mmCIF file of C-alpha atoms in Angstrom:
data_model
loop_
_atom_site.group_PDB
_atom_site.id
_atom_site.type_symbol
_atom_site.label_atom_id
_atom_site.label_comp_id
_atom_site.label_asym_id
_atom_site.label_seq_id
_atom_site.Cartn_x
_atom_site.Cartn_y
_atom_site.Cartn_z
ATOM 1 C CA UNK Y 1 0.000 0.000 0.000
ATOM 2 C CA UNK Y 2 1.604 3.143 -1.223
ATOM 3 C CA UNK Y 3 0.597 7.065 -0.535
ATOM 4 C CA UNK Y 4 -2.518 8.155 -2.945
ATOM 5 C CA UNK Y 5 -2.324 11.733 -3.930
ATOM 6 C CA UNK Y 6 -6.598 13.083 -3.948
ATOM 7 C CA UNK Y 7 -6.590 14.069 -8.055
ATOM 8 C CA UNK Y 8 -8.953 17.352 -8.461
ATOM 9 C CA UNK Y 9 -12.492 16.605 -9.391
ATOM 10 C CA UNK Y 10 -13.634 16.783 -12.919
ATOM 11 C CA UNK Y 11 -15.486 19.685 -14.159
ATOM 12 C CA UNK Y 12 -18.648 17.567 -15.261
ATOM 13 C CA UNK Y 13 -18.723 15.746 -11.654
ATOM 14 C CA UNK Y 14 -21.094 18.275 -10.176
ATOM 15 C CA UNK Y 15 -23.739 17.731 -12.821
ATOM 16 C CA UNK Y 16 -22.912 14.100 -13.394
ATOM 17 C CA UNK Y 17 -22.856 12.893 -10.124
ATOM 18 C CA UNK Y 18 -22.891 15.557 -7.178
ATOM 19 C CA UNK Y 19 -26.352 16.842 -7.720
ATOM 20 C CA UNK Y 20 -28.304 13.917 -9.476
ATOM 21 C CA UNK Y 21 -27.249 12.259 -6.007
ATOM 22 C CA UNK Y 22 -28.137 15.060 -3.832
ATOM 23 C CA UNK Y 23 -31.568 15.546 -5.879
ATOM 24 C CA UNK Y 24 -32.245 11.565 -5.084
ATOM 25 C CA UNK Y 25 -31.667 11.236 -1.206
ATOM 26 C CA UNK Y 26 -33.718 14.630 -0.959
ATOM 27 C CA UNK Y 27 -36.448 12.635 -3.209
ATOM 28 C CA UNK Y 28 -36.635 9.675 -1.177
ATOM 29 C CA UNK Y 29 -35.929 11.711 2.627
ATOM 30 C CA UNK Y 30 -32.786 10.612 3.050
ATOM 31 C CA UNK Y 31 -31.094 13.057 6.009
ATOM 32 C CA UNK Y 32 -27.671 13.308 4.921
ATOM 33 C CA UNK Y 33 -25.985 13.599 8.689
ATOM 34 C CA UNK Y 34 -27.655 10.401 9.299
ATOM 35 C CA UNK Y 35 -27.422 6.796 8.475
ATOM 36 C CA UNK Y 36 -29.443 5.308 6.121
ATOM 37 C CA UNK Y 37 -32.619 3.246 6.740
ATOM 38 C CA UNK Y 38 -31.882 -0.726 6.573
ATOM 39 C CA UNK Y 39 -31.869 -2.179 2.823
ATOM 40 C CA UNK Y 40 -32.158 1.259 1.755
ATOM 41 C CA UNK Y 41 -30.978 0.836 -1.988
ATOM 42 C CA UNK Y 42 -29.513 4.325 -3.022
ATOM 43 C CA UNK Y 43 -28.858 5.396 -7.209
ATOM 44 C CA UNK Y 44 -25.118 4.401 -8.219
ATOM 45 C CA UNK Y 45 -24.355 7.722 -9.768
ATOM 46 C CA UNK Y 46 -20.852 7.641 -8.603
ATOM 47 C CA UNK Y 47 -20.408 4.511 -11.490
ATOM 48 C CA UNK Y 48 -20.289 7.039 -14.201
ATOM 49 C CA UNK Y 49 -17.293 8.729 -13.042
ATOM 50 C CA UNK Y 50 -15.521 5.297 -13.233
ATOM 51 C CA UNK Y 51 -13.792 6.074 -16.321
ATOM 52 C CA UNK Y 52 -12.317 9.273 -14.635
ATOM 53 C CA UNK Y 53 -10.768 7.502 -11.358
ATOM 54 C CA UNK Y 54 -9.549 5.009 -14.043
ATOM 55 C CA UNK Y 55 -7.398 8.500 -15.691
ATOM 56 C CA UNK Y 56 -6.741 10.146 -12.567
ATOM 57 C CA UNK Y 57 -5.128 7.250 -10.560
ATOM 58 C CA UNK Y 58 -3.292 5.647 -13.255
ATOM 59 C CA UNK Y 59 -5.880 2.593 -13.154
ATOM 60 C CA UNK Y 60 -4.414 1.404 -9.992
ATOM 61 C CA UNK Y 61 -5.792 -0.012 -6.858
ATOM 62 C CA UNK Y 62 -5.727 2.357 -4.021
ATOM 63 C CA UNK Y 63 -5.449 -0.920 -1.696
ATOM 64 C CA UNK Y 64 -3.548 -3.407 -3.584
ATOM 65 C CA UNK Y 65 -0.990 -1.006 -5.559
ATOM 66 C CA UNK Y 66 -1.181 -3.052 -9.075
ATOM 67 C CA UNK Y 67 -2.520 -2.321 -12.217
ATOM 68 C CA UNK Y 68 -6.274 -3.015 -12.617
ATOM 69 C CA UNK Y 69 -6.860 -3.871 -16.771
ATOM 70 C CA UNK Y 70 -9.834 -1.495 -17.506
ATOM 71 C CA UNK Y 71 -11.304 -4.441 -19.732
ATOM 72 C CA UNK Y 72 -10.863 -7.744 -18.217
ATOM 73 C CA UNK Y 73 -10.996 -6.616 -14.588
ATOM 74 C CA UNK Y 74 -13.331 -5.199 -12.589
ATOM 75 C CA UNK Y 75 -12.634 -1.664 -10.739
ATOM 76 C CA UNK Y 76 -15.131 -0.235 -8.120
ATOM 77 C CA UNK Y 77 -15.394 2.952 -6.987
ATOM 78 C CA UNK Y 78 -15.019 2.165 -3.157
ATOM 79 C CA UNK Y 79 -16.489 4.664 -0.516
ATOM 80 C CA UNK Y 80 -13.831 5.362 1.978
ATOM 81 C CA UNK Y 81 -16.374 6.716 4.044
ATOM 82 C CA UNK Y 82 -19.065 4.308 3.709
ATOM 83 C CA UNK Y 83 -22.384 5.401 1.997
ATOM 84 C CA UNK Y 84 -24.927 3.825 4.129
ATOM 85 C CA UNK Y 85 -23.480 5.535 7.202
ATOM 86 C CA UNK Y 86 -22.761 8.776 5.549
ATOM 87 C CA UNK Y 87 -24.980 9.479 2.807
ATOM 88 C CA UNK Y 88 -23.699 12.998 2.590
ATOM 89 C CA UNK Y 89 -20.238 11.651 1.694
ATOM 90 C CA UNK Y 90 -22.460 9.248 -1.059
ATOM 91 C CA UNK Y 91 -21.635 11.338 -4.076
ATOM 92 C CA UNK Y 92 -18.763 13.164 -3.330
ATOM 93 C CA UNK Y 93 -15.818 12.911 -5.199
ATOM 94 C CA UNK Y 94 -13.032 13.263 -2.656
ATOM 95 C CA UNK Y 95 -14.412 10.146 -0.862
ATOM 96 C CA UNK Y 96 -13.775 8.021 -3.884
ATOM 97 C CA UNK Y 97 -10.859 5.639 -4.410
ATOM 98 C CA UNK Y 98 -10.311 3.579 -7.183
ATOM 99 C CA UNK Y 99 -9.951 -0.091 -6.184
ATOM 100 C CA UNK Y 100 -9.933 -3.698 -7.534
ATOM 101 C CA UNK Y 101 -13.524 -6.108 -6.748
ATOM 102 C CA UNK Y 102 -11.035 -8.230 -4.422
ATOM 103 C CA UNK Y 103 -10.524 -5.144 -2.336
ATOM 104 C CA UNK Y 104 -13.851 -3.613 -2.264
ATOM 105 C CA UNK Y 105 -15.109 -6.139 -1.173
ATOM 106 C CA UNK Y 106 -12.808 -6.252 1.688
ATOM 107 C CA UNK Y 107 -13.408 -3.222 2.338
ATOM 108 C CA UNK Y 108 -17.106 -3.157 2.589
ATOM 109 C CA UNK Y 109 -17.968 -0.269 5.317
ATOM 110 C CA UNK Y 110 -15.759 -1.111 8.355
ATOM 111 C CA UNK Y 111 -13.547 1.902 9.868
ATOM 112 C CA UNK Y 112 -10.254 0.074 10.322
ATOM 113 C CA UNK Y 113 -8.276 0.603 7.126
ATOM 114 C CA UNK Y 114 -6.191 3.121 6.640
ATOM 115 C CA UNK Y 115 -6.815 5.539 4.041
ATOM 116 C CA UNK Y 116 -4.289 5.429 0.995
ATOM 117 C CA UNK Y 117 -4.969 9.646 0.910
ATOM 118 C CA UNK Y 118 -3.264 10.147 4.334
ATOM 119 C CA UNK Y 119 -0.851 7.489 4.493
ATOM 120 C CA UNK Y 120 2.908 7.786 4.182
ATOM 121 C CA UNK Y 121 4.902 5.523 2.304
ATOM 122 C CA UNK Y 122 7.268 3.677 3.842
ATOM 123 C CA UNK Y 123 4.506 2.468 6.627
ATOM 124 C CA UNK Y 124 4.479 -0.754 4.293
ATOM 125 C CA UNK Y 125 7.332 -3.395 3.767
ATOM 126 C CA UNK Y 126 7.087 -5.814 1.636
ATOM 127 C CA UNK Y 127 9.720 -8.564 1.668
ATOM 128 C CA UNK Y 128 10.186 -9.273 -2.463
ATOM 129 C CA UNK Y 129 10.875 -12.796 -2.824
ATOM 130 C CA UNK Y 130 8.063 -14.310 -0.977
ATOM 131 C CA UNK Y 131 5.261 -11.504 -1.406
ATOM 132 C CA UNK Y 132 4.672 -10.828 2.545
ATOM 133 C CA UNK Y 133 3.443 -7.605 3.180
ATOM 134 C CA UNK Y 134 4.176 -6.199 7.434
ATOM 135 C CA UNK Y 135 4.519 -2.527 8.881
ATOM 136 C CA UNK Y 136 7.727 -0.741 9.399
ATOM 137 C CA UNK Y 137 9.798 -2.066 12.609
ATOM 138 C CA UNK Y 138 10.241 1.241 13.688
ATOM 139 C CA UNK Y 139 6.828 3.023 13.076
ATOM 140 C CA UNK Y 140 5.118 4.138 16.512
ATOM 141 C CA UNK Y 141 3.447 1.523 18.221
ATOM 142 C CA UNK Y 142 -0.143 2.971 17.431
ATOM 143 C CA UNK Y 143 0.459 3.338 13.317
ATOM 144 C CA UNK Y 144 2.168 -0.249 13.767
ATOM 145 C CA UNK Y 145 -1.031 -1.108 15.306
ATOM 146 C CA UNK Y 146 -3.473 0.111 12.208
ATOM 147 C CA UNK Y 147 -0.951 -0.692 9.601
ATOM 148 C CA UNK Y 148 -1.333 -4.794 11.220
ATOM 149 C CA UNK Y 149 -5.281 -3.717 11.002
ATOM 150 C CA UNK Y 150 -5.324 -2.685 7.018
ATOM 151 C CA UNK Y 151 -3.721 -5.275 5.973
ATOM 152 C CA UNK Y 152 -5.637 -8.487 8.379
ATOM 153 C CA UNK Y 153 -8.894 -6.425 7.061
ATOM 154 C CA UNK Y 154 -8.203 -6.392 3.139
ATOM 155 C CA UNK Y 155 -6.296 -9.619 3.197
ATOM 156 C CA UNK Y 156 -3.441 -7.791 1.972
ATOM 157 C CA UNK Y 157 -0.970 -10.911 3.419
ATOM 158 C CA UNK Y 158 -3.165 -13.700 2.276
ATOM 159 C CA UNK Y 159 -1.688 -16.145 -0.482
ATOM 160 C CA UNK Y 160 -2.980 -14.600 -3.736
ATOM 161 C CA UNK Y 161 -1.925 -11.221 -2.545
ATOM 162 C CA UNK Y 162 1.769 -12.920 -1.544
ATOM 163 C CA UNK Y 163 1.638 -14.918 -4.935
ATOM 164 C CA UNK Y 164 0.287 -11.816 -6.969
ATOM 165 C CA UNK Y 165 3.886 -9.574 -5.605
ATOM 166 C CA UNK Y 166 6.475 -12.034 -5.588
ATOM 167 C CA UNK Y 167 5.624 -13.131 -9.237
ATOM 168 C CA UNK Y 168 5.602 -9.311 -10.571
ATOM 169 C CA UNK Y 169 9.149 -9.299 -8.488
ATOM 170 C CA UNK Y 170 10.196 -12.393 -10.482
ATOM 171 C CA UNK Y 171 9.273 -10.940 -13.904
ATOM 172 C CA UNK Y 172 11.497 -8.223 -13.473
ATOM 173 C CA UNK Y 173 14.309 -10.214 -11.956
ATOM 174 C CA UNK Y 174 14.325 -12.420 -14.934
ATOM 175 C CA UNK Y 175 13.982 -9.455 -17.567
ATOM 176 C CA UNK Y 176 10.383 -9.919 -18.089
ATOM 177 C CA UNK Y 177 9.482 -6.589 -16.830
ATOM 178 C CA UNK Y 178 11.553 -3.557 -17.310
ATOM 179 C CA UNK Y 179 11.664 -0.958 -14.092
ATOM 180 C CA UNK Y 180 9.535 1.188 -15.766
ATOM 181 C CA UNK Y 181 6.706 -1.526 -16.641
ATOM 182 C CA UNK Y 182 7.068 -2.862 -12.707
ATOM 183 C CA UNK Y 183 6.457 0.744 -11.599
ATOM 184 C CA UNK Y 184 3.413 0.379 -13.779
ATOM 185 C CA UNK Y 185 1.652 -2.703 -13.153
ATOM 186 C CA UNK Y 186 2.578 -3.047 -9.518
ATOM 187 C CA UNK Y 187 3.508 0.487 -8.007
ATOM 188 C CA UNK Y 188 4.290 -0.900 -4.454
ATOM 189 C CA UNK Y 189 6.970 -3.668 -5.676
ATOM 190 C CA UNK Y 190 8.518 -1.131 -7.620
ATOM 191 C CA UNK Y 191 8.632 1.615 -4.701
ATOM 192 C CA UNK Y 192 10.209 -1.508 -2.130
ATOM 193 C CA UNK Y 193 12.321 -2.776 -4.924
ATOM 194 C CA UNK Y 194 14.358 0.309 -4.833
ATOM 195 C CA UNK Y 195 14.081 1.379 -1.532
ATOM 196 C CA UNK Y 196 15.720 -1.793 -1.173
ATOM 197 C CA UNK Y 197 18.035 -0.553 -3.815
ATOM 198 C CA UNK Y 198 17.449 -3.653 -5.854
ATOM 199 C CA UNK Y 199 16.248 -1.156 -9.009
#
């Protein structure tokens, strides 16, 4: 997991998403500082800026840090802060980050993942060779603590994750990948690779 820069919102997200969301919970009596009612099913206007998180963030996973293929993957537009608790945060753009299906649905709406906006990078090692993902030794004990919560919660350590890593690793060892296509397709083996000065 790698620092996410927030990208600016596009100029056709107000119309396009903002207020056709806005106009819907006011339709329906949605309060927007409170939760919303159980099995309350809410428009998905925030699917037709897909395209534009796709642009903005490079098609990569906020979570996972690889390349998601716009055509035979899926990307979701995940709610950092979670809709159904927040409907004011519903169709807002700076709640949005771009993430694989695997990781959404992770994700789902619990509070104890870090967000890839406020991050620093660095709070995630990776050894290369095997895949495993752990925090920094010497981060604070309470960062340690929610860095060992992120990655338990999105499976981020589990064996496709571990398998997924070490094989982009591999490619480039063997000349499969150049640095500059690693640093594409999977950001965060890239950014350990050569702060393990192995680029």
């Amino acid at each position: 997991m790698l620092h996410v820069i927030p990208q600016p919102e596009p100029a056709d997200f107000d119309s396009k998403v903002r207020q056709k969301g806005l106009a819907h919970l006011k339709k329906y009596g949605y309060a927007l500082d409170r939760p919303l009612p159980p099995k309350a099913n809410i428009k998905a206007y925030w699917t037709s800026c897909l395209d534009d998180l796709f642009d903005k963030y490079s098609s990569t996973c906020a979570y996972l840090a690889v390349h998601i293929e716009r055509v035979t993957a899926i990307g979701n537009v995940d709610h950092f802060a979670p809709k159904s608790q927040m409907p004011a945060e519903a169709y807002e753009w700076s709640n949005y980050r771009l993430v694989c299906s695997r990781m959404n649905s992770c994700k789902r709406e619990f509070h104890d993942v870090l967000d890839p906006f406020l991050i620093e990078n660095g709070y995630f090692y990776l050894e290369l060779v095997s895949g495993q993902i752990f925090p920094d030794p010497d981060l604070d004990s309470a960062t340690k603590e929610s860095v060992i919560d992120t990655i338990a919660r999105l499976g981020l350590d589990g064996a496709n994750c571990r398998r997924l890593r070490a094989s982009h690793f591999g490619d480039y060892i063997a000349g499969e990948f150049t640095a500059s296509f690693l640093k594409k397709m999977s950001p965060f083996v890239w950014y350990e690779a050569r702060r393990q000065g192995l680029l």
